């Protein structure tokens, strides 16, 4: 099974600071997603990214968030001015998009703690 | 709109069976099932497509009733390793769309 990697595994930041979370994609995968999970709650969709642009986003994904593939490889999620309520696990997921099954593979996650 | 899962929690002894349900108010293309252990990422278990196709682990079985927009995950002869939170995720079109997850069902298996 393909492995998705994310860095860092844990990020601690002060409220108002910017953070960048990174995901290393699987080479033949076309679709990328960011999900978040507040402790003890469900997994929530943030944004999907295809062909170097956003294809879908949820109401959670406001102006404080942005995504890009700055070097054509890593896929990043930036939070410009973190709030306490941004504390959560952030998961990157990918799918090849070449199969009707569309199974999504999740990375190990980044635990973001905003103080 | 998120799918609704039931029950919220299940407690089993090893060897017992369980059924976890997932239902949606909207027409679905596919239903995905994931298991998540505490502090870890969700792990893909199974996907069921409209039309009857499915793909997943050999020891996991599930059903998808397209007309009722419902899916059930069947866990038989449970093992300690089955413990975790089970999420169903749904999407409405083919390939590339995001999953909308239910709130999860927590399964605890004891010896």
mmCIF file of C-alpha atoms in Angstrom:
data_model
loop_
_atom_site.group_PDB
_atom_site.id
_atom_site.type_symbol
_atom_site.label_atom_id
_atom_site.label_comp_id
_atom_site.label_asym_id
_atom_site.label_seq_id
_atom_site.Cartn_x
_atom_site.Cartn_y
_atom_site.Cartn_z
ATOM 1 C CA UNK A 1 0.000 0.000 0.000
ATOM 2 C CA UNK A 2 1.375 3.450 -0.883
ATOM 3 C CA UNK A 3 2.619 5.592 1.996
ATOM 4 C CA UNK A 4 1.841 9.239 2.443
ATOM 5 C CA UNK A 5 4.237 11.225 4.584
ATOM 6 C CA UNK A 6 3.682 14.478 6.450
ATOM 7 C CA UNK A 7 5.933 16.897 8.268
ATOM 8 C CA UNK A 8 6.212 17.941 10.994
ATOM 9 C CA UNK A 9 4.558 15.305 13.139
ATOM 10 C CA UNK A 10 3.854 17.878 15.843
ATOM 11 C CA UNK A 11 3.817 21.675 15.630
ATOM 12 C CA UNK A 12 3.377 23.996 18.585
ATOM 13 C CA UNK A 13 2.758 27.650 17.817
ATOM 14 C CA UNK A 14 1.561 30.843 19.423
ATOM 15 C CA UNK A 15 -1.806 32.273 18.522
ATOM 16 C CA UNK A 16 -1.520 34.638 15.569
ATOM 17 C CA UNK A 17 1.550 32.947 14.094
ATOM 18 C CA UNK A 18 1.686 31.397 10.652
ATOM 19 C CA UNK A 19 2.210 27.674 10.218
ATOM 20 C CA UNK A 20 2.943 25.572 7.170
ATOM 21 C CA UNK A 21 2.125 21.883 7.135
ATOM 22 C CA UNK A 22 3.691 19.691 4.488
ATOM 23 C CA UNK A 23 2.686 16.522 2.703
ATOM 24 C CA UNK A 24 4.917 14.476 0.426
ATOM 25 C CA UNK A 25 2.789 13.077 -2.374
ATOM 26 C CA UNK A 26 2.846 9.650 -3.905
ATOM 27 C CA UNK A 27 4.229 10.110 -7.385
ATOM 28 C CA UNK A 28 1.346 8.837 -9.482
ATOM 29 C CA UNK A 29 -1.410 10.421 -7.451
ATOM 30 C CA UNK A 30 -3.410 13.269 -8.876
ATOM 31 C CA UNK A 31 -5.797 14.384 -6.171
ATOM 32 C CA UNK A 32 -4.782 15.790 -2.804
ATOM 33 C CA UNK A 33 -6.893 16.593 0.200
ATOM 34 C CA UNK A 34 -6.508 18.188 3.573
ATOM 35 C CA UNK A 35 -8.702 17.053 6.418
ATOM 36 C CA UNK A 36 -8.612 18.028 10.050
ATOM 37 C CA UNK A 37 -9.749 16.284 13.198
ATOM 38 C CA UNK A 38 -10.295 18.121 16.436
ATOM 39 C CA UNK A 39 -9.502 15.845 19.381
ATOM 40 C CA UNK A 40 -12.261 13.300 19.908
ATOM 41 C CA UNK A 41 -14.315 14.467 16.955
ATOM 42 C CA UNK A 42 -14.916 13.367 13.386
ATOM 43 C CA UNK A 43 -12.648 13.889 10.404
ATOM 44 C CA UNK A 44 -13.609 17.098 8.583
ATOM 45 C CA UNK A 45 -12.865 17.967 4.967
ATOM 46 C CA UNK A 46 -10.983 21.214 4.352
ATOM 47 C CA UNK A 47 -9.889 21.378 0.725
ATOM 48 C CA UNK A 48 -9.084 19.303 -2.331
ATOM 49 C CA UNK A 49 -6.454 20.122 -4.912
ATOM 50 C CA UNK A 50 -6.136 18.885 -8.467
ATOM 51 C CA UNK A 51 -3.939 19.981 -11.326
ATOM 52 C CA UNK A 52 -2.374 22.748 -9.237
ATOM 53 C CA UNK A 53 -5.599 24.377 -8.226
ATOM 54 C CA UNK A 54 -8.311 24.045 -5.626
ATOM 55 C CA UNK A 55 -11.153 21.855 -6.841
ATOM 56 C CA UNK A 56 -13.344 21.910 -3.716
ATOM 57 C CA UNK A 57 -13.301 23.565 -0.346
ATOM 58 C CA UNK A 58 -15.452 23.464 2.742
ATOM 59 C CA UNK A 59 -16.826 26.356 4.776
ATOM 60 C CA UNK A 60 -14.019 25.757 7.264
ATOM 61 C CA UNK A 61 -11.440 26.677 4.621
ATOM 62 C CA UNK A 62 -11.644 30.459 4.966
ATOM 63 C CA UNK A 63 -9.197 33.209 4.030
ATOM 64 C CA UNK A 64 -6.816 32.144 6.789
ATOM 65 C CA UNK A 65 -6.038 28.950 4.891
ATOM 66 C CA UNK A 66 -4.199 28.391 1.636
ATOM 67 C CA UNK A 67 -2.767 25.414 -0.231
ATOM 68 C CA UNK A 68 -0.132 25.072 -2.892
ATOM 69 C CA UNK A 69 2.545 22.866 -4.412
ATOM 70 C CA UNK A 70 5.412 25.354 -4.284
ATOM 71 C CA UNK A 71 8.038 23.176 -5.892
ATOM 72 C CA UNK A 72 5.787 20.865 -7.858
ATOM 73 C CA UNK A 73 6.261 18.082 -5.368
ATOM 74 C CA UNK A 74 5.373 18.828 -1.735
ATOM 75 C CA UNK A 75 1.800 19.828 -1.034
ATOM 76 C CA UNK A 76 1.388 22.429 1.714
ATOM 77 C CA UNK A 77 -1.351 23.807 3.897
ATOM 78 C CA UNK A 78 -0.707 27.276 5.319
ATOM 79 C CA UNK A 79 -2.614 28.842 8.161
ATOM 80 C CA UNK A 80 -1.814 32.545 8.157
ATOM 81 C CA UNK A 81 -2.836 33.621 11.640
ATOM 82 C CA UNK A 82 -3.534 30.678 13.888
ATOM 83 C CA UNK A 83 -6.350 30.670 16.416
ATOM 84 C CA UNK A 84 -6.811 28.491 19.459
ATOM 85 C CA UNK A 85 -9.576 26.598 17.670
ATOM 86 C CA UNK A 86 -7.159 25.587 14.900
ATOM 87 C CA UNK A 87 -5.605 23.093 17.318
ATOM 88 C CA UNK A 88 -6.259 19.708 15.722
ATOM 89 C CA UNK A 89 -4.730 16.840 13.784
ATOM 90 C CA UNK A 90 -4.308 17.736 10.144
ATOM 91 C CA UNK A 91 -4.281 14.872 7.684
ATOM 92 C CA UNK A 92 -3.175 14.932 4.091
ATOM 93 C CA UNK A 93 -4.848 12.341 1.871
ATOM 94 C CA UNK A 94 -4.323 11.347 -1.709
ATOM 95 C CA UNK A 95 -5.932 9.316 -4.396
ATOM 96 C CA UNK A 96 -4.696 8.377 -7.811
ATOM 97 C CA UNK A 97 -7.929 9.418 -9.476
ATOM 98 C CA UNK A 98 -7.259 6.794 -12.087
ATOM 99 C CA UNK A 99 -9.565 4.219 -10.618
ATOM 100 C CA UNK A 100 -13.283 4.349 -10.098
ATOM 101 C CA UNK A 101 -12.622 3.220 -6.540
ATOM 102 C CA UNK A 102 -11.183 6.545 -5.453
ATOM 103 C CA UNK A 103 -9.775 5.100 -2.251
ATOM 104 C CA UNK A 104 -8.012 7.789 -0.293
ATOM 105 C CA UNK A 105 -4.775 7.124 1.555
ATOM 106 C CA UNK A 106 -4.158 9.188 4.642
ATOM 107 C CA UNK A 107 -0.823 10.407 5.921
ATOM 108 C CA UNK A 108 0.106 10.001 9.603
ATOM 109 C CA UNK A 109 -1.003 13.557 10.354
ATOM 110 C CA UNK A 110 0.437 16.677 11.927
ATOM 111 C CA UNK A 111 -0.710 17.537 15.416
ATOM 112 C CA UNK A 112 -1.057 21.322 15.609
ATOM 113 C CA UNK A 113 -1.202 22.885 19.041
ATOM 114 C CA UNK A 114 -1.984 26.604 19.224
ATOM 115 C CA UNK A 115 -1.197 28.262 22.550
ATOM 116 C CA UNK B 1 -24.518 16.777 4.587
ATOM 117 C CA UNK B 2 -22.734 14.262 6.742
ATOM 118 C CA UNK B 3 -23.766 10.604 6.878
ATOM 119 C CA UNK B 4 -25.269 9.304 10.108
ATOM 120 C CA UNK B 5 -23.618 6.371 11.838
ATOM 121 C CA UNK B 6 -25.117 3.980 14.354
ATOM 122 C CA UNK B 7 -24.550 2.855 16.963
ATOM 123 C CA UNK B 8 -22.250 5.434 18.535
ATOM 124 C CA UNK B 9 -20.400 2.791 20.518
ATOM 125 C CA UNK B 10 -20.146 -0.978 20.704
ATOM 126 C CA UNK B 11 -18.576 -3.137 23.390
ATOM 127 C CA UNK B 12 -17.701 -6.701 22.486
ATOM 128 C CA UNK B 13 -15.833 -9.687 23.778
ATOM 129 C CA UNK B 14 -13.412 -11.443 21.485
ATOM 130 C CA UNK B 15 -15.205 -13.661 19.029
ATOM 131 C CA UNK B 16 -18.450 -11.707 19.031
ATOM 132 C CA UNK B 17 -19.941 -10.018 15.978
ATOM 133 C CA UNK B 18 -20.972 -6.433 15.333
ATOM 134 C CA UNK B 19 -22.701 -4.406 12.642
ATOM 135 C CA UNK B 20 -22.062 -0.710 12.087
ATOM 136 C CA UNK B 21 -24.468 1.281 9.962
ATOM 137 C CA UNK B 22 -24.082 4.393 7.846
ATOM 138 C CA UNK B 23 -26.917 6.242 6.159
ATOM 139 C CA UNK B 24 -27.206 9.342 4.009
ATOM 140 C CA UNK B 25 -30.060 11.580 2.985
ATOM 141 C CA UNK B 26 -28.450 12.176 -0.414
ATOM 142 C CA UNK B 27 -27.791 9.849 -3.346
ATOM 143 C CA UNK B 28 -24.325 8.345 -3.137
ATOM 144 C CA UNK B 29 -21.688 7.189 -5.585
ATOM 145 C CA UNK B 30 -19.676 5.291 -3.042
ATOM 146 C CA UNK B 31 -19.227 4.570 0.638
ATOM 147 C CA UNK B 32 -15.798 4.270 2.220
ATOM 148 C CA UNK B 33 -15.020 2.660 5.548
ATOM 149 C CA UNK B 34 -12.006 3.545 7.662
ATOM 150 C CA UNK B 35 -10.757 2.467 11.061
ATOM 151 C CA UNK B 36 -8.819 4.817 13.285
ATOM 152 C CA UNK B 37 -6.897 3.881 16.387
ATOM 153 C CA UNK B 38 -6.186 6.468 19.029
ATOM 154 C CA UNK B 39 -3.547 8.953 17.905
ATOM 155 C CA UNK B 40 -3.222 7.430 14.436
ATOM 156 C CA UNK B 41 -4.452 8.221 10.948
ATOM 157 C CA UNK B 42 -7.578 6.632 9.498
ATOM 158 C CA UNK B 43 -6.783 3.390 7.713
ATOM 159 C CA UNK B 44 -8.709 2.391 4.629
ATOM 160 C CA UNK B 45 -10.825 -0.744 5.071
ATOM 161 C CA UNK B 46 -13.279 -0.927 2.232
ATOM 162 C CA UNK B 47 -15.005 0.968 -0.515
ATOM 163 C CA UNK B 48 -18.367 0.092 -1.998
ATOM 164 C CA UNK B 49 -19.491 1.577 -5.265
ATOM 165 C CA UNK B 50 -22.873 2.236 -6.700
ATOM 166 C CA UNK B 51 -23.545 -0.711 -8.972
ATOM 167 C CA UNK B 52 -22.206 -3.358 -6.658
ATOM 168 C CA UNK B 53 -18.451 -3.241 -6.990
ATOM 169 C CA UNK B 54 -16.382 -3.252 -3.876
ATOM 170 C CA UNK B 55 -12.769 -3.350 -2.851
ATOM 171 C CA UNK B 56 -11.240 -3.959 0.511
ATOM 172 C CA UNK B 57 -9.652 -6.297 2.984
ATOM 173 C CA UNK B 58 -10.527 -9.969 2.776
ATOM 174 C CA UNK B 59 -11.623 -10.241 6.388
ATOM 175 C CA UNK B 60 -13.944 -7.263 6.228
ATOM 176 C CA UNK B 61 -17.396 -7.421 4.682
ATOM 177 C CA UNK B 62 -19.907 -4.713 4.010
ATOM 178 C CA UNK B 63 -23.051 -3.998 2.075
ATOM 179 C CA UNK B 64 -24.374 -0.967 0.218
ATOM 180 C CA UNK B 65 -28.064 -0.448 -0.413
ATOM 181 C CA UNK B 66 -28.168 2.235 -3.102
ATOM 182 C CA UNK B 67 -31.902 2.777 -2.955
ATOM 183 C CA UNK B 68 -31.871 3.376 0.777
ATOM 184 C CA UNK B 69 -28.491 5.147 0.662
ATOM 185 C CA UNK B 70 -27.291 2.937 3.470
ATOM 186 C CA UNK B 71 -24.211 0.876 4.116
ATOM 187 C CA UNK B 72 -23.395 -1.625 6.821
ATOM 188 C CA UNK B 73 -20.000 -2.899 7.948
ATOM 189 C CA UNK B 74 -19.936 -6.433 9.336
ATOM 190 C CA UNK B 75 -17.276 -7.372 11.855
ATOM 191 C CA UNK B 76 -17.366 -11.073 12.595
ATOM 192 C CA UNK B 77 -15.424 -13.074 15.152
ATOM 193 C CA UNK B 78 -13.953 -9.860 16.510
ATOM 194 C CA UNK B 79 -10.359 -9.686 17.669
ATOM 195 C CA UNK B 80 -8.677 -7.297 20.089
ATOM 196 C CA UNK B 81 -7.087 -5.556 17.096
ATOM 197 C CA UNK B 82 -10.526 -4.549 15.822
ATOM 198 C CA UNK B 83 -10.822 -1.967 18.583
ATOM 199 C CA UNK B 84 -10.911 1.612 17.353
ATOM 200 C CA UNK B 85 -13.243 4.155 15.847
ATOM 201 C CA UNK B 86 -14.912 3.286 12.558
ATOM 202 C CA UNK B 87 -15.816 6.070 10.188
ATOM 203 C CA UNK B 88 -17.865 5.915 7.054
ATOM 204 C CA UNK B 89 -17.140 8.465 4.383
ATOM 205 C CA UNK B 90 -19.371 9.189 1.456
ATOM 206 C CA UNK B 91 -18.972 10.890 -1.888
ATOM 207 C CA UNK B 92 -21.491 11.712 -4.538
ATOM 208 C CA UNK B 93 -19.562 11.622 -7.785
ATOM 209 C CA UNK B 94 -16.805 9.527 -9.260
ATOM 210 C CA UNK B 95 -13.121 10.039 -8.636
ATOM 211 C CA UNK B 96 -11.527 12.984 -6.966
ATOM 212 C CA UNK B 97 -14.221 14.366 -4.749
ATOM 213 C CA UNK B 98 -13.763 14.806 -1.046
ATOM 214 C CA UNK B 99 -15.189 12.455 1.517
ATOM 215 C CA UNK B 100 -17.732 13.598 4.041
ATOM 216 C CA UNK B 101 -17.340 11.536 7.190
ATOM 217 C CA UNK B 102 -19.802 10.462 9.826
ATOM 218 C CA UNK B 103 -19.118 11.025 13.508
ATOM 219 C CA UNK B 104 -17.753 7.538 13.962
ATOM 220 C CA UNK B 105 -18.581 4.395 15.906
ATOM 221 C CA UNK B 106 -16.259 3.404 18.714
ATOM 222 C CA UNK B 107 -15.667 -0.321 19.007
ATOM 223 C CA UNK B 108 -14.078 -1.799 22.104
ATOM 224 C CA UNK B 109 -13.126 -5.460 22.083
ATOM 225 C CA UNK B 110 -12.007 -7.109 25.298
ATOM 226 C CA UNK B 111 -10.660 -10.551 26.068
#
